[in-house]
Short mmCIF file of C-alpha atoms (C1' of nucleotides) in Angstrom, two decimals:
data_model
loop_
_atom_site.label_atom_id
_atom_site.label_comp_id
_atom_site.label_asym_id
_atom_site.label_seq_id
_atom_site.Cartn_x
_atom_site.Cartn_y
_atom_site.Cartn_z
CA MET A 1 128.06 50.90 107.41
CA PRO A 2 124.87 49.45 107.44
CA CYS A 3 122.70 51.14 104.73
CA PHE A 4 119.52 52.52 106.29
CA ASP A 5 118.13 52.72 110.06
CA TRP A 6 115.02 50.83 109.93
CA GLY A 7 114.15 52.21 113.67
CA CYS A 8 112.98 48.85 114.48
CA THR A 9 114.62 45.03 114.38
CA MET A 10 113.07 43.88 111.68
CA LYS A 11 113.93 41.66 109.50
CA THR A 12 114.40 42.99 106.25
CA TYR A 13 115.88 42.48 102.99
CA ARG A 14 118.82 44.24 103.34
CA THR A 15 121.56 45.43 105.49
CA HIS A 16 124.03 46.65 103.71
CA TYR A 17 125.20 47.76 99.82
CA SER A 18 127.38 45.91 98.72
CA LYS A 19 129.60 48.99 98.49
CA ASP A 20 128.65 49.77 102.36
CA VAL A 21 130.38 46.56 104.20
CA SER A 22 133.86 47.85 105.83
CA ALA A 23 136.21 45.84 108.28
CA GLU A 24 133.85 46.25 111.20
CA GLU A 25 131.20 43.67 109.26
CA TYR A 26 133.56 41.17 109.41
CA ASN A 27 132.68 38.07 110.72
CA THR A 28 129.39 39.29 111.58
CA VAL A 29 126.11 37.90 109.23
CA ILE A 30 124.75 40.66 107.18
CA THR A 31 122.14 40.46 104.38
CA VAL A 32 122.68 41.80 100.99
CA SER A 33 119.60 41.28 97.56
CA GLY A 34 120.51 41.82 94.15
CA TRP A 35 120.55 40.56 91.02
CA VAL A 36 122.32 37.71 90.35
CA GLU A 37 124.62 39.73 87.20
CA ASP A 38 127.06 35.86 87.30
CA ILE A 39 127.42 33.05 88.62
CA ARG A 40 130.71 30.49 88.19
CA ASN A 41 130.49 27.34 89.35
CA LEU A 42 134.07 25.03 89.93
CA GLY A 43 132.09 22.31 90.45
CA SER A 44 132.21 22.37 94.35
CA ILE A 45 132.53 25.86 95.28
CA ALA A 46 130.78 28.88 93.18
CA PHE A 47 131.11 32.05 93.12
CA VAL A 48 127.53 33.52 92.74
CA ILE A 49 128.61 37.65 92.27
CA LEU A 50 125.40 39.99 93.39
CA ARG A 51 124.59 42.74 92.15
CA ASP A 52 122.66 45.93 93.70
CA ARG A 53 122.67 49.95 93.47
CA LYS A 54 126.40 50.73 94.46
CA GLY A 55 128.30 47.60 93.63
CA THR A 56 128.55 44.14 93.14
CA SER A 57 129.47 41.61 96.21
CA GLN A 58 130.48 37.53 95.53
CA ILE A 59 128.95 34.97 97.19
CA THR A 60 130.72 32.08 97.97
CA VAL A 61 129.70 28.43 97.93
CA PHE A 62 130.60 25.01 98.99
CA SER A 63 128.91 22.11 97.51
CA LYS A 64 130.14 19.67 100.36
CA LYS A 65 129.16 21.54 103.01
CA THR A 66 125.88 23.52 102.04
CA PRO A 67 124.94 21.01 99.26
CA GLU A 68 121.04 22.53 99.27
CA LEU A 69 122.37 26.13 98.94
CA PHE A 70 124.96 25.17 96.78
CA LYS A 71 122.57 23.50 93.68
CA LYS A 72 119.76 26.03 94.33
CA LEU A 73 122.59 29.47 93.61
CA ILE A 74 124.05 27.81 90.56
CA ASP A 75 120.77 26.46 88.79
CA LEU A 76 119.85 30.12 89.08
CA PRO A 77 119.30 32.26 85.60
CA ARG A 78 121.38 35.08 85.73
CA GLU A 79 119.33 38.87 86.87
CA SER A 80 117.38 36.51 88.97
CA VAL A 81 116.82 38.42 92.35
CA ILE A 82 118.00 36.76 95.21
CA SER A 83 117.97 38.24 99.03
CA VAL A 84 121.10 36.64 100.84
CA GLN A 85 121.81 36.38 104.12
CA GLY A 86 125.22 35.02 105.57
CA VAL A 87 128.70 35.77 107.06
CA CYS A 88 130.57 38.13 105.69
CA LYS A 89 134.52 37.09 105.39
CA GLU A 90 137.33 39.44 104.61
CA ASN A 91 139.34 38.08 101.53
CA SER A 92 141.84 39.35 100.01
CA LYS A 93 141.32 37.24 97.05
CA VAL A 94 138.18 38.80 96.65
CA ARG A 95 137.84 42.31 94.29
CA ASN A 96 136.26 44.01 97.17
CA GLY A 97 138.20 42.65 100.33
CA TYR A 98 135.46 40.50 100.99
CA GLU A 99 133.13 37.48 100.06
CA ILE A 100 129.39 36.58 101.88
CA ILE A 101 129.38 32.68 102.87
CA PRO A 102 125.56 32.25 102.94
CA GLU A 103 123.73 30.45 105.08
CA GLU A 104 119.94 31.49 104.23
CA LEU A 105 119.07 32.03 100.29
CA SER A 106 115.61 33.95 98.68
CA VAL A 107 115.04 33.59 95.82
CA LEU A 108 112.61 36.81 94.99
CA SER A 109 111.84 36.55 91.12
CA VAL A 110 113.48 34.10 88.74
CA ALA A 111 114.63 35.74 85.39
CA GLN A 112 113.80 33.86 82.42
CA THR A 113 116.10 33.04 79.48
CA PRO A 114 118.02 34.06 77.30
CA LEU A 115 117.61 38.38 78.14
CA PRO A 116 116.90 40.38 75.87
CA LEU A 117 119.89 41.80 76.40
CA GLY A 118 123.19 41.03 78.68
CA VAL A 119 124.04 43.38 81.57
CA VAL A 120 127.65 41.70 81.40
CA ASP A 121 127.87 40.78 78.20
CA LYS A 122 131.08 40.53 76.43
CA VAL A 123 128.99 41.84 73.14
CA GLU A 124 127.41 45.39 73.23
CA SER A 125 123.98 45.76 72.06
CA GLU A 126 122.59 48.90 69.80
CA LEU A 127 121.09 51.65 71.06
CA GLU A 128 118.14 50.40 69.60
CA THR A 129 118.13 46.77 71.32
CA ARG A 130 119.21 48.51 74.48
CA LEU A 131 116.17 51.26 74.67
CA ASP A 132 113.23 48.04 73.84
CA ASN A 133 114.96 46.64 77.21
CA ARG A 134 115.79 49.75 79.08
CA PHE A 135 115.10 48.23 82.14
CA ILE A 136 117.95 45.68 81.57
CA ASP A 137 119.91 48.66 80.23
CA LEU A 138 119.46 50.65 83.39
CA ARG A 139 120.46 47.96 85.00
CA LYS A 140 124.16 48.67 83.80
CA PRO A 141 126.25 50.40 86.05
CA ASP A 142 127.73 53.28 83.49
CA VAL A 143 124.03 53.26 82.24
CA GLN A 144 122.57 54.45 85.40
CA ALA A 145 125.46 56.44 86.80
CA ILE A 146 123.77 58.90 83.81
CA PHE A 147 121.18 59.08 85.54
CA THR A 148 122.44 59.61 88.93
CA ILE A 149 124.24 62.61 87.94
CA ARG A 150 121.33 63.82 86.01
CA ASP A 151 119.41 63.77 89.62
CA ASN A 152 122.39 65.76 91.05
CA VAL A 153 122.58 68.39 88.51
CA ILE A 154 118.77 69.18 88.85
CA HIS A 155 119.18 69.06 92.62
CA ALA A 156 121.77 71.13 91.94
CA ALA A 157 119.72 73.81 89.86
CA HIS A 158 116.66 73.43 92.51
CA GLU A 159 119.58 74.93 94.91
CA TYR A 160 120.79 77.56 93.33
CA LEU A 161 118.29 79.20 91.82
CA ARG A 162 116.08 79.19 94.94
CA ALA A 163 119.00 80.78 96.87
CA GLN A 164 118.95 83.32 94.46
CA GLY A 165 115.64 83.92 95.71
CA PHE A 166 113.04 82.16 92.53
CA ILE A 167 110.50 79.90 93.70
CA GLU A 168 109.30 76.64 91.43
CA VAL A 169 106.25 76.99 90.14
CA HIS A 170 104.27 74.27 86.93
CA THR A 171 102.55 75.15 84.41
CA PRO A 172 100.00 73.75 81.73
CA LYS A 173 101.10 71.55 79.28
CA ILE A 174 97.96 71.26 77.74
CA VAL A 175 97.39 74.85 76.41
CA ALA A 176 94.82 75.86 74.12
CA SER A 177 96.83 78.71 71.98
CA SER A 178 98.71 77.74 69.26
CA SER A 179 102.03 77.54 68.36
CA GLU A 180 104.15 80.50 70.01
CA GLY A 181 106.35 79.92 66.69
CA GLY A 182 110.20 78.21 65.90
CA THR A 183 108.43 74.62 65.88
CA ASP A 184 105.87 71.66 65.51
CA VAL A 185 103.18 71.08 68.23
CA PHE A 186 101.41 67.74 69.18
CA ARG A 187 97.43 68.32 68.49
CA LEU A 188 95.00 66.71 70.41
CA LYS A 189 91.41 66.79 71.28
CA TYR A 190 90.09 68.55 74.42
CA PHE A 191 86.46 67.20 74.92
CA GLU A 192 84.86 69.40 72.27
CA LYS A 193 87.89 71.70 71.75
CA GLU A 194 91.17 71.73 69.96
CA ALA A 195 94.60 71.91 72.33
CA PHE A 196 98.04 71.42 71.73
CA LEU A 197 100.99 69.77 74.08
CA ALA A 198 103.18 72.30 75.35
CA GLN A 199 106.49 73.01 73.84
CA SER A 200 107.74 75.73 76.48
CA PRO A 201 106.39 77.17 79.78
CA GLN A 202 107.07 80.48 77.76
CA LEU A 203 103.87 82.18 77.81
CA TYR A 204 102.76 81.14 80.98
CA LYS A 205 106.20 81.93 82.66
CA GLN A 206 105.69 85.55 81.16
CA SER A 207 102.28 86.17 82.89
CA LEU A 208 103.52 85.20 86.22
CA MET A 209 105.89 88.16 85.85
CA ALA A 210 102.59 90.71 85.63
CA THR A 211 101.57 89.03 89.90
CA GLY A 212 104.64 89.98 91.88
CA LEU A 213 106.21 86.71 92.65
CA ASP A 214 109.10 88.77 90.32
CA ARG A 215 111.24 85.19 89.81
CA VAL A 216 109.91 81.90 88.90
CA TYR A 217 111.77 78.58 87.32
CA GLU A 218 110.16 75.36 86.44
CA ILE A 219 112.16 72.40 85.25
CA ALA A 220 109.51 70.69 83.41
CA TRP A 221 108.48 68.55 80.20
CA TYR A 222 108.05 69.92 76.96
CA PHE A 223 106.59 69.01 74.10
CA ARG A 224 107.83 69.05 69.84
CA ALA A 225 106.51 68.13 67.11
CA GLU A 226 108.87 67.72 64.75
CA GLU A 227 109.95 65.37 62.41
CA HIS A 228 113.80 65.22 62.31
CA ASN A 229 115.75 62.18 63.30
CA THR A 230 119.06 63.20 65.16
CA ARG A 231 121.02 62.30 68.18
CA ARG A 232 120.44 65.14 69.41
CA HIS A 233 116.76 66.19 68.66
CA LEU A 234 113.62 64.66 70.86
CA ASN A 235 110.46 65.00 71.18
CA GLU A 236 109.50 65.10 74.51
CA SER A 237 112.61 66.99 76.48
CA THR A 238 113.02 68.53 79.95
CA ALA A 239 114.50 71.96 80.32
CA VAL A 240 114.72 75.00 83.04
CA ASP A 241 112.93 77.29 82.25
CA ILE A 242 113.49 81.29 84.20
CA GLU A 243 111.73 84.24 83.79
CA MET A 244 112.93 87.19 86.34
CA ALA A 245 111.22 90.88 86.55
CA TYR A 246 112.81 94.08 86.93
CA ILE A 247 115.70 93.39 84.87
CA GLN A 248 118.19 95.97 83.54
CA SER A 249 118.93 94.23 80.56
CA GLU A 250 119.29 90.99 79.26
CA GLU A 251 122.78 90.65 81.24
CA ASP A 252 120.85 89.94 84.61
CA VAL A 253 119.61 87.09 82.85
CA MET A 254 122.33 85.92 81.87
CA HIS A 255 124.66 86.05 84.98
CA ILE A 256 121.96 83.99 86.11
CA LEU A 257 122.44 81.47 83.60
CA GLU A 258 125.82 81.52 83.28
CA HIS A 259 125.97 80.77 87.30
CA LEU A 260 123.21 77.96 86.94
CA VAL A 261 125.54 75.87 84.73
CA HIS A 262 128.82 77.23 86.96
CA ALA A 263 127.01 75.00 89.52
CA MET A 264 125.36 72.01 88.18
CA TRP A 265 128.51 71.76 86.16
CA ARG A 266 130.44 71.91 89.94
CA SER A 267 127.71 69.35 91.03
CA ALA A 268 128.03 67.02 88.36
CA GLY A 269 132.27 67.22 89.07
CA GLU A 270 131.20 66.19 92.85
CA CYS A 271 129.86 62.66 91.44
CA LYS A 272 132.88 61.21 91.81
CA ALA A 273 131.93 57.15 91.21
CA GLU A 274 129.87 57.67 88.13
CA LEU A 275 133.07 60.09 86.83
CA GLU A 276 134.66 57.55 87.16
CA THR A 277 132.25 54.60 85.71
CA LEU A 278 131.41 56.55 82.99
CA GLY A 279 135.28 57.11 82.30
CA ARG A 280 134.88 61.00 81.87
CA SER A 281 135.72 63.81 84.43
CA VAL A 282 134.43 67.10 83.60
CA ALA A 283 136.36 71.02 83.60
CA VAL A 284 134.51 73.20 85.66
CA PRO A 285 133.93 76.06 83.24
CA LYS A 286 135.23 79.12 84.78
CA VAL A 287 132.45 82.80 84.86
CA PRO A 288 131.44 85.15 83.64
CA PHE A 289 131.55 83.02 80.35
CA VAL A 290 132.74 84.94 77.53
CA ARG A 291 129.75 87.54 75.38
CA ILE A 292 130.27 88.18 71.95
CA SER A 293 127.95 89.93 69.48
CA TYR A 294 126.43 88.42 66.95
CA ASP A 295 127.49 90.71 64.97
CA GLU A 296 131.38 90.29 65.97
CA VAL A 297 130.18 86.45 64.97
CA ILE A 298 129.77 86.83 61.89
CA THR A 299 132.94 89.20 61.40
CA LYS A 300 134.65 86.73 63.04
CA LEU A 301 133.06 83.02 60.74
CA LYS A 302 133.72 85.46 57.33
CA GLY A 303 137.20 85.43 58.17
CA ARG A 304 137.44 81.90 58.78
CA GLY A 305 135.43 81.42 55.07
CA SER A 306 132.21 81.25 55.87
CA GLY A 307 129.56 81.92 53.46
CA ILE A 308 127.39 83.77 56.06
CA ILE A 309 125.57 86.17 55.90
CA TRP A 310 124.14 89.13 57.88
CA GLY A 311 120.60 88.10 59.20
CA GLN A 312 120.96 84.49 59.38
CA ASP A 313 120.83 81.78 61.63
CA LEU A 314 123.91 79.94 62.55
CA GLY A 315 123.41 76.70 60.32
CA SER A 316 125.50 73.90 62.25
CA GLU A 317 128.62 73.53 60.21
CA ASP A 318 128.97 77.68 61.36
CA GLU A 319 128.25 76.64 64.62
CA LYS A 320 130.69 74.21 64.40
CA LEU A 321 133.43 76.62 63.31
CA LEU A 322 132.32 79.10 65.70
CA GLY A 323 132.94 76.60 68.80
CA GLU A 324 136.38 75.94 67.09
CA ILE A 325 136.76 79.58 66.98
CA MET A 326 136.20 79.72 71.18
CA LYS A 327 138.67 76.91 71.66
CA ASP A 328 141.29 78.44 69.84
CA ALA A 329 140.78 81.61 72.18
CA GLY A 330 140.55 79.32 75.47
CA THR A 331 136.41 78.85 75.94
CA ASP A 332 134.19 75.95 75.56
CA PHE A 333 131.34 78.68 76.89
CA TYR A 334 130.37 81.92 75.13
CA PHE A 335 127.26 83.85 74.79
CA ILE A 336 126.34 84.76 71.66
CA THR A 337 123.89 88.06 72.16
CA ARG A 338 122.59 90.82 70.70
CA TYR A 339 121.01 87.92 67.81
CA PRO A 340 119.29 89.36 64.84
CA LEU A 341 115.68 91.08 65.48
CA ALA A 342 114.34 89.14 62.48
CA SER A 343 115.76 85.27 64.31
CA LYS A 344 114.49 85.75 67.80
CA PRO A 345 110.22 84.97 68.68
CA PHE A 346 108.12 87.57 68.98
CA TYR A 347 108.44 88.20 72.55
CA THR A 348 112.64 89.28 72.61
CA MET A 349 112.90 93.16 72.52
CA PRO A 350 114.58 95.04 69.98
CA GLU A 351 117.41 97.13 69.71
CA GLY A 352 118.48 99.46 68.09
CA GLY A 353 117.08 98.98 64.10
CA ASP A 354 118.07 95.64 63.16
CA HIS A 355 118.54 93.98 66.62
CA SER A 356 117.37 92.24 69.88
CA ARG A 357 117.80 91.51 73.57
CA GLY A 358 117.92 87.71 72.87
CA PHE A 359 121.16 85.36 73.31
CA ASP A 360 121.80 81.76 73.20
CA LEU A 361 124.16 80.59 75.23
CA GLU A 362 126.78 77.61 73.30
CA CYS A 363 129.44 74.87 74.68
CA LYS A 364 131.34 73.96 71.84
CA GLY A 365 129.23 74.62 69.41
CA ILE A 366 126.24 73.54 70.42
CA GLU A 367 123.42 75.63 71.38
CA LEU A 368 122.15 74.95 74.87
CA ALA A 369 119.77 77.27 76.14
CA SER A 370 118.60 80.68 75.28
CA GLY A 371 116.58 83.96 76.46
CA SER A 372 116.18 87.54 76.35
CA GLN A 373 115.19 90.47 77.23
CA ARG A 374 111.50 90.17 76.65
CA ILE A 375 108.79 93.08 75.09
CA HIS A 376 106.46 94.73 78.02
CA ASN A 377 104.88 97.49 76.20
CA VAL A 378 101.24 95.75 75.24
CA ASP A 379 101.77 98.05 72.19
CA LEU A 380 105.14 97.33 70.62
CA LEU A 381 104.13 93.25 72.05
CA THR A 382 101.31 93.71 69.55
CA GLU A 383 102.79 95.09 67.26
CA ARG A 384 106.06 92.70 66.73
CA MET A 385 103.69 89.63 67.14
CA LYS A 386 101.97 91.14 63.75
CA ALA A 387 105.59 91.77 62.30
CA CYS A 388 106.06 87.51 62.69
CA ASN A 389 103.06 86.92 61.04
CA LEU A 390 100.96 86.16 64.39
CA ASP A 391 97.47 86.79 64.97
CA PRO A 392 96.93 88.68 68.69
CA ALA A 393 93.30 87.90 68.89
CA ALA A 394 95.05 83.89 69.49
CA PHE A 395 97.44 85.72 71.64
CA GLU A 396 94.75 87.33 73.41
CA THR A 397 95.06 85.97 77.31
CA TYR A 398 98.77 86.09 77.25
CA LEU A 399 98.95 89.92 75.80
CA LYS A 400 95.68 90.36 79.20
CA ALA A 401 98.83 90.33 81.67
CA PHE A 402 100.82 92.88 79.67
CA ARG A 403 97.28 95.22 80.02
CA TYR A 404 97.48 95.77 83.88
CA GLY A 405 101.41 96.39 84.90
CA MET A 406 104.11 94.45 83.78
CA PRO A 407 107.81 94.84 84.71
CA PRO A 408 110.56 94.63 82.27
CA HIS A 409 111.81 90.89 82.75
CA GLY A 410 113.16 88.44 80.85
CA GLY A 411 114.64 84.83 81.56
CA PHE A 412 115.55 81.65 79.29
CA GLY A 413 115.32 77.97 78.45
CA PHE A 414 117.60 75.59 78.76
CA GLY A 415 117.70 71.98 78.58
CA ILE A 416 118.81 69.53 80.72
CA GLU A 417 119.33 66.36 78.05
CA ARG A 418 121.10 68.51 75.81
CA PHE A 419 123.31 69.50 78.85
CA LEU A 420 123.98 66.27 79.67
CA MET A 421 125.32 65.45 76.36
CA GLU A 422 127.68 68.29 76.50
CA LEU A 423 128.72 67.43 80.04
CA LEU A 424 129.15 64.02 79.68
CA ASP A 425 130.23 63.74 76.35
CA ILE A 426 127.60 61.75 75.37
CA GLY A 427 127.19 60.97 71.03
CA ASN A 428 123.47 60.72 71.82
CA VAL A 429 121.10 62.65 73.09
CA ARG A 430 118.67 59.60 74.06
CA GLU A 431 121.06 58.51 76.58
CA CYS A 432 120.43 61.35 78.11
CA ILE A 433 116.22 60.60 79.01
CA LEU A 434 115.38 57.19 80.53
CA PHE A 435 112.23 56.51 77.98
CA PRO A 436 113.19 58.75 74.92
CA ARG A 437 110.29 60.06 72.45
CA ASP A 438 111.24 60.66 69.36
CA ARG A 439 110.34 60.67 65.63
CA THR A 440 109.51 56.99 65.76
CA ARG A 441 110.06 55.91 69.59
CA LEU A 442 106.39 55.69 71.43
CA SER A 443 106.89 53.38 73.85
CA PRO A 444 108.81 51.77 76.54
"C1'" G B 1 109.99 69.25 54.53
"C1'" C B 2 114.98 67.34 52.03
"C1'" C B 3 118.90 64.24 51.20
"C1'" C B 4 122.07 59.48 52.84
"C1'" C B 5 122.52 55.02 54.31
"C1'" G B 6 121.04 49.89 56.95
"C1'" G B 7 117.77 45.40 58.52
"C1'" U B 8 122.15 37.91 59.13
"C1'" A B 9 120.90 33.20 65.81
"C1'" G B 10 118.57 36.02 72.32
"C1'" U B 11 123.05 39.88 71.94
"C1'" G B 12 126.85 41.62 68.15
"C1'" U B 13 128.69 40.20 63.96
"C1'" A B 14 131.22 37.77 58.95
"C1'" G B 15 129.76 36.81 53.88
"C1'" U B 16 129.03 41.56 47.23
"C1'" G B 17 125.49 35.73 42.76
"C1'" G B 18 126.88 28.49 42.96
"C1'" C B 19 132.84 26.91 47.38
"C1'" C B 20 126.15 28.41 52.63
"C1'" U B 21 123.49 22.84 54.86
"C1'" A B 22 125.39 30.68 56.31
"C1'" U B 23 131.42 32.65 59.59
"C1'" C B 24 132.94 34.24 64.71
"C1'" A B 25 131.79 36.22 69.18
"C1'" U B 26 128.87 36.20 73.32
"C1'" G B 27 124.21 33.51 75.02
"C1'" A B 28 121.35 29.52 76.36
"C1'" A B 29 120.79 24.35 78.10
"C1'" G B 30 123.95 19.92 79.55
"C1'" C B 31 128.60 17.52 81.48
"C1'" C B 32 133.73 17.93 83.90
"C1'" C B 33 136.27 20.93 87.76
"C1'" U B 34 137.89 23.76 95.41
"C1'" G B 35 139.74 29.77 93.93
"C1'" U B 36 136.66 32.58 89.74
"C1'" C B 37 136.94 37.55 89.71
"C1'" G B 38 136.02 39.07 81.01
"C1'" A B 39 137.65 31.78 84.85
"C1'" G B 40 138.73 27.13 82.06
"C1'" G B 41 137.66 22.93 78.66
"C1'" C B 42 134.00 19.46 75.65
"C1'" U B 43 128.82 18.45 73.71
"C1'" U B 44 124.48 20.74 71.87
"C1'" C B 45 121.07 24.84 70.07
"C1'" G B 46 119.94 29.53 67.70
"C1'" A B 47 118.92 33.50 62.07
"C1'" C B 48 119.70 35.41 56.07
"C1'" U B 49 113.12 42.20 57.60
"C1'" U B 50 107.79 41.10 54.37
"C1'" G B 51 105.97 40.07 49.12
"C1'" G B 52 107.48 40.16 44.28
"C1'" G B 53 110.32 40.14 40.42
"C1'" U B 54 115.72 38.78 37.24
"C1'" U B 55 118.24 34.13 37.18
"C1'" C B 56 119.76 27.42 35.74
"C1'" A B 57 121.74 29.42 41.01
"C1'" A B 58 119.85 34.94 45.68
"C1'" A B 59 121.63 36.51 52.05
"C1'" U B 60 124.41 38.48 48.10
"C1'" C B 61 121.25 42.25 41.96
"C1'" C B 62 116.01 44.96 40.93
"C1'" C B 63 111.34 46.97 42.04
"C1'" A B 64 108.04 48.39 46.39
"C1'" G B 65 106.49 47.59 51.71
"C1'" C B 66 107.29 47.70 56.75
"C1'" C B 67 111.12 49.36 60.74
"C1'" G B 68 115.17 51.42 61.90
"C1'" G B 69 119.96 54.75 61.62
"C1'" G B 70 122.08 59.37 60.39
"C1'" G B 71 122.81 64.59 57.99
"C1'" C B 72 120.55 68.43 56.47
"C1'" G B 73 116.60 72.61 58.06
"C1'" C B 74 114.55 73.97 62.30
"C1'" C B 75 115.74 73.66 66.88
"C1'" A B 76 116.78 72.85 73.39
#
RNA sequence: GCCCCGGUAGUGUAGUGGCCUAUCAUGAAGCCCUGUCGAGGCUUCGACUUGGGUUCAAAUCCCAGCCGGGGCGCCA
């Protein structure tokens, strides 16, 4: 099958991707383009492996029949970009069943040597080296597969949320109010004023609940100036954020979240070729996910010897232990509900005395998302701000949205890189984003 | 913010005071080879993070810097 319908007869660099050649094309002239992955020169016959987006094809060239083409091809440095037109011949000796006998060759770009990073070398490079040369690193099929899957799951998120009546919004990333709590923010100069990079769309998406849009989602970047150096933190990351109005309780929000995760997980499962490249399989989780209250969590953890006391946040060890407990109970995914009010942000709806309507979604001991029913009463909201040592005056533009009619609402934030890390069992979150920003990395 | 660890050719490594003119692989350059597919064979090239110090002698030990990794805290 030809790769694109160009709608005209113009000469093109590519009539087929390597994977799209089938018996139909045998003994016809095709054009392929891509990177020279390898050249195996046997003297008077040479095999050039050409890599494109979908795989590789073999170009077989003979020194006696086509001496000029032979010389031109075998002298190319690896990773040069070429376009080859030639006859596609069936050949069972070749892995994908065919080879191309070239008639015309255009050298589109000659690669410098040596490469800073081998694409198909027999030695693995360190993540540091790979990220420094990400454009080459991304030529590796397994690295590329992560981003194809990423594209698929994000697409699935859009589809699911739209089907549920959510509309996509884009809120400012340069913001005036300082921290909504929880994390350090990047400061920047905004003409004569001080501004910050958004740590989340929280305040804006809540404000939108006062508009009648009712259900909004945003898939965007956010920025956190934490000086951590771990394999699961980024200073610039992406998230799926939603906010929905007229909810009865946080249960409505959790319902959307679990179905969203389910839809994304399922769409990843459909990326068969990429999963095979990565050597992974994904087991689509069953919905609904298990709900376990914070109080039950504490009881269970204590029962397994943890020294945690009520009111504390779960540390890494406790989260891991809980992951094991839940796995023994037959589930990787679980909501921790009814968190202590004190450990959740100011906008979280209180429940009873010390509890809240805040929840986290965890997967195997890693926090994937957190959300809650929010406070929609402005007096309570102001009171909670003060209790969290925040100055209501600094949040006046946010509070204003609550004074003129604000329905009950809730939402969540869901980290995309963390999700991919869990989904594909990747050891370092930096692998899940094209150009990671971490404690020390600002380029590329 | 606290704590731990590391830095050797383009890439990845061996080397814990003298046997280092630094190992091996991969790579690059060149030659041989008509069916390779981790091709094979031969030749060549290429490195001790920086600055001090200890010592007869430092890749190796000490101090400082630079660069990096990871754990905790916090979080997505």
